Short mmCIF file of C-alpha atoms in Angstrom, two decimals:
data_model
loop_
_atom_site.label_atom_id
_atom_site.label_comp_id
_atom_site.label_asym_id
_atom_site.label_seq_id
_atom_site.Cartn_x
_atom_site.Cartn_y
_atom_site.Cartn_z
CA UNK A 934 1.15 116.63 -4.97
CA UNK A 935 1.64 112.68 -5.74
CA UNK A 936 4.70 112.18 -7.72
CA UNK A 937 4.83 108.27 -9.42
CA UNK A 938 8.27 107.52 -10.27
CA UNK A 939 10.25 104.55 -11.30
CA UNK A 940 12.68 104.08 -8.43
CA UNK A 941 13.84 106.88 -6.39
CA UNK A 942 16.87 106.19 -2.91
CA UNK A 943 14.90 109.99 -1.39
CA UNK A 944 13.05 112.66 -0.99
CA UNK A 945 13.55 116.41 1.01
CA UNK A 946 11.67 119.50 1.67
CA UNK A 947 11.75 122.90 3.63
CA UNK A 948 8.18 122.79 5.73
CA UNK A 949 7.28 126.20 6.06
CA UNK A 950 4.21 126.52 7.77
CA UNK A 951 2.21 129.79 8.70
CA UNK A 952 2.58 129.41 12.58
CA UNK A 953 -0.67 132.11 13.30
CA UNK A 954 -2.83 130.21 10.76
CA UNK A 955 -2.14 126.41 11.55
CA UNK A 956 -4.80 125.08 13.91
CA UNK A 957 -7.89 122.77 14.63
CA UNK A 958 -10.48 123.79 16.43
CA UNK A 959 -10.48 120.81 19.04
CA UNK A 960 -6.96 119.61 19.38
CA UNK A 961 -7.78 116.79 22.02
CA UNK A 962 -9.71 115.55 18.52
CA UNK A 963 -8.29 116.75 15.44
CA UNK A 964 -4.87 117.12 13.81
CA UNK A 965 -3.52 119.00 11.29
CA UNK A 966 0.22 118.80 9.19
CA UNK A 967 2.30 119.92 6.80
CA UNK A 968 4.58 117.15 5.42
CA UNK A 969 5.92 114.62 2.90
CA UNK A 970 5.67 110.73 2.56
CA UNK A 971 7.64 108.31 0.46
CA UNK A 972 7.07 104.48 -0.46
CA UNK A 973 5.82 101.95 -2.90
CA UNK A 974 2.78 102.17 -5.43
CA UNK A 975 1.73 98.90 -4.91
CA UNK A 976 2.00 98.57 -1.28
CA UNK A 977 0.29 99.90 2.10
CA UNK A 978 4.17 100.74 2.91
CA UNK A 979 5.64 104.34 3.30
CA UNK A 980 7.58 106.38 5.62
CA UNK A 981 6.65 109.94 6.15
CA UNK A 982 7.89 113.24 8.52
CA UNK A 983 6.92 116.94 8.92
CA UNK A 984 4.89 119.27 11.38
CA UNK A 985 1.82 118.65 12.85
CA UNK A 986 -0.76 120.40 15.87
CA UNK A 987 -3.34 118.12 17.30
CA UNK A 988 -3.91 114.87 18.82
CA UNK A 989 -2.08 113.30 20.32
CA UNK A 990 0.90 116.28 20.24
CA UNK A 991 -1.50 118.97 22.07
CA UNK A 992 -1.69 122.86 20.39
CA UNK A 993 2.05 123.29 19.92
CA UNK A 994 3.78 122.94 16.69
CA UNK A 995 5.42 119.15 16.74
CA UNK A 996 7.95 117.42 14.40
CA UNK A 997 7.10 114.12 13.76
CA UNK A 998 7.87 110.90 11.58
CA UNK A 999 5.64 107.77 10.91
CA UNK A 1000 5.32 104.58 9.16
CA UNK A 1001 2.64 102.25 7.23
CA UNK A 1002 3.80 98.96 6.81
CA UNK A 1003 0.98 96.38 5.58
CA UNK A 1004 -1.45 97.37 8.18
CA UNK A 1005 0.46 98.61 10.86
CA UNK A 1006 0.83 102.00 11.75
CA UNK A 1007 3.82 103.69 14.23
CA UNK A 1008 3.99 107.95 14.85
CA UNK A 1009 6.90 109.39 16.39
CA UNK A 1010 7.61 112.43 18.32
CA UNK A 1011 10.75 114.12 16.95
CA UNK A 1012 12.12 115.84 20.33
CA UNK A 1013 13.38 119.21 19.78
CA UNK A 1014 13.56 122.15 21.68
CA UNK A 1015 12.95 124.76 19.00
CA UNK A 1016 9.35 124.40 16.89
CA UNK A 1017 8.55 128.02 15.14
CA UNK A 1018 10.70 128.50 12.00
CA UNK A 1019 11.02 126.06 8.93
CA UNK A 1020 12.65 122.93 9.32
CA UNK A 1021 14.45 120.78 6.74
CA UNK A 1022 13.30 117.00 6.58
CA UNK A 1023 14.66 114.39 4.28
CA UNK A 1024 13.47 110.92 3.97
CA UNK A 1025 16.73 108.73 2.61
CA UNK A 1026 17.43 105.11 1.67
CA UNK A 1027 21.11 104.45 2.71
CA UNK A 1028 23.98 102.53 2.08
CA UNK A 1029 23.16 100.04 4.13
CA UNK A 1030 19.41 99.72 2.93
CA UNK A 1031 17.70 101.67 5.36
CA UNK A 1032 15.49 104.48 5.29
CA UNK A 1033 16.21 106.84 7.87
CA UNK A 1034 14.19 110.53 8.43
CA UNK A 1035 16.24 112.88 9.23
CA UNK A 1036 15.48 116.64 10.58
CA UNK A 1037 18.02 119.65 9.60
CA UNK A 1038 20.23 116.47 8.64
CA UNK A 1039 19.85 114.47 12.56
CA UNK A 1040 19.23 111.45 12.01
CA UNK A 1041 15.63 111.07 13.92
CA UNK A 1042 14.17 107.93 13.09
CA UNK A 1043 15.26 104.32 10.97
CA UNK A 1044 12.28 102.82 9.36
CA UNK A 1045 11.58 98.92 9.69
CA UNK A 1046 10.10 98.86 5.63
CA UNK A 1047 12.09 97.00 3.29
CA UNK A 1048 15.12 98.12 1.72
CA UNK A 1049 13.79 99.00 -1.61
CA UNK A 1050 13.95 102.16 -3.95
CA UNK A 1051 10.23 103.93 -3.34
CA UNK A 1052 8.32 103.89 -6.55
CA UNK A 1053 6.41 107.23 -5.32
CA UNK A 1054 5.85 110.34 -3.27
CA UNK A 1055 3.70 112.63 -2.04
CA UNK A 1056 4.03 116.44 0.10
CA UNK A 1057 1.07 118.28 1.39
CA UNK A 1058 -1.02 118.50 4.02
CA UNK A 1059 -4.15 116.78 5.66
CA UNK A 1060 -6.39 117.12 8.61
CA UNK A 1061 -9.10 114.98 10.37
CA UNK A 1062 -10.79 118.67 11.31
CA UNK A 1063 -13.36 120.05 8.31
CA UNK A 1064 -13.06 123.48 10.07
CA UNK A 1065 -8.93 123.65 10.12
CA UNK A 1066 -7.21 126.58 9.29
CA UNK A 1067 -3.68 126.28 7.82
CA UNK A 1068 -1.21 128.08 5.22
CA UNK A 1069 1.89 126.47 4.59
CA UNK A 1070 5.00 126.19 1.93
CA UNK A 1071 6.78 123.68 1.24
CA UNK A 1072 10.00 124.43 -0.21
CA UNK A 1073 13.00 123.24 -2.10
CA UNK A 1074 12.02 119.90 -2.77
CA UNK A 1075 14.47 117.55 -3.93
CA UNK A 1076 15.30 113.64 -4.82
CA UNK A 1077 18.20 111.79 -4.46
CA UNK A 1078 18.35 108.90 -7.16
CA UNK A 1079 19.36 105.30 -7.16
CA UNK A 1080 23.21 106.17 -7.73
CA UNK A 1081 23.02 108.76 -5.18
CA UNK A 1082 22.50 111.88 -7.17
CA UNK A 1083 20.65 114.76 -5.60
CA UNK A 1084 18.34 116.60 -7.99
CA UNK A 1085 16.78 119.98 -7.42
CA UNK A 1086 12.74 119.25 -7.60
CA UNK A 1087 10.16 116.38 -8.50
CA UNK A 1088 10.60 116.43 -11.87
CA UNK A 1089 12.38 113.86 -14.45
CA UNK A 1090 11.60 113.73 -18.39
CA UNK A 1091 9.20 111.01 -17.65
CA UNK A 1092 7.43 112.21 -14.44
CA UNK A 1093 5.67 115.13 -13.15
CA UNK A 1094 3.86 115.61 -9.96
CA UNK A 1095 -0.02 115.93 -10.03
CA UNK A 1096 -2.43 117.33 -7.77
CA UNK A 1097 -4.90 115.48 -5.15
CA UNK A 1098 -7.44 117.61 -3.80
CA UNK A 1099 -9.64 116.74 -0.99
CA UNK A 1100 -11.85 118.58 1.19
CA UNK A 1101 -11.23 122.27 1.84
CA UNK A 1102 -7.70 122.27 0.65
CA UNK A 1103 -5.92 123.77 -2.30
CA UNK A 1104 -2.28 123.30 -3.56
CA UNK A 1105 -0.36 125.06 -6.31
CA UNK A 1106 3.13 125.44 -7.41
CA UNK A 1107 5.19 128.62 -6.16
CA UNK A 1108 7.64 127.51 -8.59
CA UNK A 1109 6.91 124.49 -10.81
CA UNK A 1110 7.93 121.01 -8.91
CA UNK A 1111 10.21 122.91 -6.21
CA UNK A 1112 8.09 125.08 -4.01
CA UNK A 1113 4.42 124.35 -3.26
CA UNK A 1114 1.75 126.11 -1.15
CA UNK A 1115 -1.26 124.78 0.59
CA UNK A 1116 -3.66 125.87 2.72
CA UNK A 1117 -7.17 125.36 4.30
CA UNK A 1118 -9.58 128.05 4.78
CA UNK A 1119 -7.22 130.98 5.38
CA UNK A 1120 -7.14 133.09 8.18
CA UNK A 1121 -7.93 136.42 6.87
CA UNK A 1122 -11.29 135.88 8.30
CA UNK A 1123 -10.70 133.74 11.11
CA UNK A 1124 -11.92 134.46 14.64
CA UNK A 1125 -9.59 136.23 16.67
CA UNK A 1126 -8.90 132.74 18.68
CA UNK A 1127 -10.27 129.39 17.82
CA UNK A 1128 -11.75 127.26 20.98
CA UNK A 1129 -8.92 124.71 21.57
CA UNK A 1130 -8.87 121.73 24.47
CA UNK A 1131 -7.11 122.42 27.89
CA UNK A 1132 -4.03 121.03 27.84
CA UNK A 1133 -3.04 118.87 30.55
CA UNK A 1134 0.09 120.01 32.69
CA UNK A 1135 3.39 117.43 33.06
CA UNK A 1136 2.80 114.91 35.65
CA UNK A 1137 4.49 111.42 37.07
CA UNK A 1138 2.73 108.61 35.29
CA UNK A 1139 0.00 107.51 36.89
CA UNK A 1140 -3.09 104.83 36.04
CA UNK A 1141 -5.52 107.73 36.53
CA UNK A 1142 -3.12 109.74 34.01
CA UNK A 1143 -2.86 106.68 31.83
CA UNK A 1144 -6.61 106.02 31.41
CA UNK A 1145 -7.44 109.89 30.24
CA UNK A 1146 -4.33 109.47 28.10
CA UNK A 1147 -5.64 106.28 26.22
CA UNK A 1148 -9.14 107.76 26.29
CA UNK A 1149 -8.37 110.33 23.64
CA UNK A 1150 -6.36 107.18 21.37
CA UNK A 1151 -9.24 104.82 22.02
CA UNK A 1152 -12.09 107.47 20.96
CA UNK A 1153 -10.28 108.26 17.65
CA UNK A 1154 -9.38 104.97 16.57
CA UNK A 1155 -12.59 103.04 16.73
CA UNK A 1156 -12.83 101.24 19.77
CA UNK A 1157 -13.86 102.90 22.94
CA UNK A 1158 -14.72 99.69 24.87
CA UNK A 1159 -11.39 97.30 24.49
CA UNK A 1160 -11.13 94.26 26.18
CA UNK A 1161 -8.28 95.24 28.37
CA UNK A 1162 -5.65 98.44 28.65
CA UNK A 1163 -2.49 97.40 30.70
CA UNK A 1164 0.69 99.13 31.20
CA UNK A 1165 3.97 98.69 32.58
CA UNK A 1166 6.79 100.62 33.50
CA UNK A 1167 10.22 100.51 32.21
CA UNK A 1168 13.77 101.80 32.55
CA UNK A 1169 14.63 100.51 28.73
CA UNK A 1170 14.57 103.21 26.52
CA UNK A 1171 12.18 104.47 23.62
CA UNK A 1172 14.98 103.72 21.00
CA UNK A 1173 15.24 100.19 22.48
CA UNK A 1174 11.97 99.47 22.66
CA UNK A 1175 11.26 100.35 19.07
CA UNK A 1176 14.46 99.97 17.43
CA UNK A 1177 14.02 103.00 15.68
CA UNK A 1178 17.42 104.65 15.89
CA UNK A 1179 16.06 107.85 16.41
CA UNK A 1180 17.64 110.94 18.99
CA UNK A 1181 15.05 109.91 21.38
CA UNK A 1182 16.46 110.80 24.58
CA UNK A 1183 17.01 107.37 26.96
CA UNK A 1184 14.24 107.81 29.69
CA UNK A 1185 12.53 105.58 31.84
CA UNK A 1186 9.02 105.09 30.01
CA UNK A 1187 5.45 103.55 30.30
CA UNK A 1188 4.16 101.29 27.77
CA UNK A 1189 0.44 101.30 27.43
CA UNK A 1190 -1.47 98.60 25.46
CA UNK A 1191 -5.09 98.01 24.75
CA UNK A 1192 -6.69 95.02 23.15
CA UNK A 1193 -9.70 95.16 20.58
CA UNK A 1194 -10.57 96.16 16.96
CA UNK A 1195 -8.73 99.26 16.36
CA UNK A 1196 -9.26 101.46 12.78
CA UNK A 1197 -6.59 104.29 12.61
CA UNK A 1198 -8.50 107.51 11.78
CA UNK A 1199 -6.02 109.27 13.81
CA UNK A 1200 -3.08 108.18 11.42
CA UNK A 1201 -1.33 110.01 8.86
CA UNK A 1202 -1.55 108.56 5.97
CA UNK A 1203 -0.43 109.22 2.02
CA UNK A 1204 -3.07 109.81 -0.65
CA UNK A 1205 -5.06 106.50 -1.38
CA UNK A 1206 -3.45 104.22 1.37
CA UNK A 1207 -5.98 102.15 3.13
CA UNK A 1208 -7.01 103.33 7.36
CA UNK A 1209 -4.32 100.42 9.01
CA UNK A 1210 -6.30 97.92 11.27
CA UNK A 1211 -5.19 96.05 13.49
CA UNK A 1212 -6.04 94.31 17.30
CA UNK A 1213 -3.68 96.09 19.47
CA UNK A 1214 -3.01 100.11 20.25
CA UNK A 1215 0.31 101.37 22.30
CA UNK A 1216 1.24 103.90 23.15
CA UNK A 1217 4.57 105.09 24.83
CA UNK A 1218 4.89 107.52 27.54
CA UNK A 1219 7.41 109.23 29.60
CA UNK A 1220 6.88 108.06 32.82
CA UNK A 1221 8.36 110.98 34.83
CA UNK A 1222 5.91 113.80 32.59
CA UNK A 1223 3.29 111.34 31.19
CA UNK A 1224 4.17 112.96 27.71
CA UNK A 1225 3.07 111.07 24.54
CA UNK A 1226 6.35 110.36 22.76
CA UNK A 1227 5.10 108.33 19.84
CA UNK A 1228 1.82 105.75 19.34
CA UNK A 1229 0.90 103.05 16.98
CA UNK A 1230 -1.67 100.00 15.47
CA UNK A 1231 -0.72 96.78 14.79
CA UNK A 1232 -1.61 93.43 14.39
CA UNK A 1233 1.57 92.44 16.82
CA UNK A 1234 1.36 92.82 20.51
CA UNK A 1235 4.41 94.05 22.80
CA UNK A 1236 5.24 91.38 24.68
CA UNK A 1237 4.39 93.34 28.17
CA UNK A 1238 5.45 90.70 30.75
CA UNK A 1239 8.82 90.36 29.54
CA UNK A 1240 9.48 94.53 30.20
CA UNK A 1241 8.51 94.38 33.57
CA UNK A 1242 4.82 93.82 35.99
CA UNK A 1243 1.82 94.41 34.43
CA UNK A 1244 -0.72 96.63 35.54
CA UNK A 1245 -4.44 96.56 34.63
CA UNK A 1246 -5.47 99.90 33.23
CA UNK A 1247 -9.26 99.09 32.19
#
């Protein structure tokens, strides 16, 4: 559901997905989620958070938050311990002109886009897989105007949500502008256990572990012949490195960055946004596990050198 408004300070939901029915069939390759985006109608700028199974998160269930802004792309791993049961996101512009995600009201991530009332919103779902199965609700949906009201569903006397189909999906309302459900091919008739990838166990960072890492990034994103991939290891932490804000726990990590001609197929994106481009991928690992703790395109590099020595990947 797209909602075009005039100026709104947020946006929150219940995501309620079906955990049996909410899988792709490759999830080294594929992703599907369950979510909600807000940003500007006029701009490749918007924040967004939900759930999500697939690349790069692996089979399990996986909060997450992410960003467009002009081209760039960032995705985020929202650490918590507990997946299976519905989760509360909201998406807020604050006080002090930020937008900040936050899940069951923890502040998980501060967005770098401008400080701006969004102009729009969207909650649904997506997935890169034509063969995903998924159910989900997505509940309670409300805004938060720009004197700081908080108003029970997307609806004003001026705006009403409308429906964006694509694919395999369908949406309807549960109850009009508050509760919505989606889904893709149910699983009524669904095999008793769709193939998925092996995952790969927790391991120490390694350049072996790196390169099958970066594989899977640089085979859905366009470029699977870069001219470089180099990586270095770092006690600073995620939160410091990209001055997100989020509940990221401070761990020694590994940045990973490749250089070529990237196209983000792998990214989440709104309805209508433009694929971001852009010359460099990272990617950000925990260097004791070699878990993925969030990835992004940009037309910026990370300044590798100046986080410690650099070691040639590819």
């Amino acid at each position: 559901m797209h909602w075009k408004v005039k100026a709104i300070n947020g946006i929150g939901e219940w995501v309620k997905p079906d955990y049996q029915c909410f899988t792709v069939t490759d999830t080294s390759a594929y992703f599907v989620n369950s979510e909600m985006w807000a940003g500007y109608a006029d701009d490749e700028q918007w924040i967004e958070a939900g759930d999500t199974v697939g690349h790069p998160w692996g089979s399990s269930v996986t909060h997450f938050w992410a960003e467009g802004n002009d081209g760039d792309y960032h995705e985020y791993k929202i650490p918590d311990a507990a997946t299976n049961f519905p989760r509360n996101f909201t998406i807020d512009l604050d006080s002090d002109k930020k937008w900040r995600v936050r899940l069951d009201g923890i502040v998980s991530g501060v967005s770098t886009l401008p400080g701006n009332p969004a102009t729009n919103a969207d909650v649904g779902m997506e997935s890169t897989d034509p063969n995903a199965r998924a159910e989900a609700e997505i509940a309670a949906l409300d805004y938060t105007d720009t004197n700081g009201g908080i108003h029970n569903g997307w609806n004003s006397s001026n705006y009403h949500p409308t429906s964006f189909t694509r694919g395999n999906f369908s949406v309807g309302w549960i109850t009009k502008y508050t509760d919505l459900a989606v889904n893709a091919q149910t699983c009524t008739d669904a095999p008793a256990k769709l193939p998925r990838a092996a995952e790969s166990q927790a391991a120490p960072v390694t350049p072996e572990g790196i390169n099958r890492t970066v594989s899977g990034f640089l085979r859905g994103n366009g470029d699977l012949t870069p001219e470089r991939v180099e990586a270095v290891k770092t006690s600073k932490s995620v939160v410091e490195l990209n001055r997100n804000g989020g509940t990221q726990n401070k761990v020694p990590v590994t940045i990973v960055q490749a250089v070529g001609k990237f196209t983000g197929h792998q990214a989440r994106l709104p309805a209508g946004k433009k694929i971001p481009r852009g010359r460099y991928l990272t990617v950000t690992l925990e260097t004791a596990t070699g878990n993925v703790l969030d990835w992004g395109i940009s037309s910026r590099s990370i300044n590798l050198p100046s986080l410690g020595m650099v070691q040639r990947i590819r």
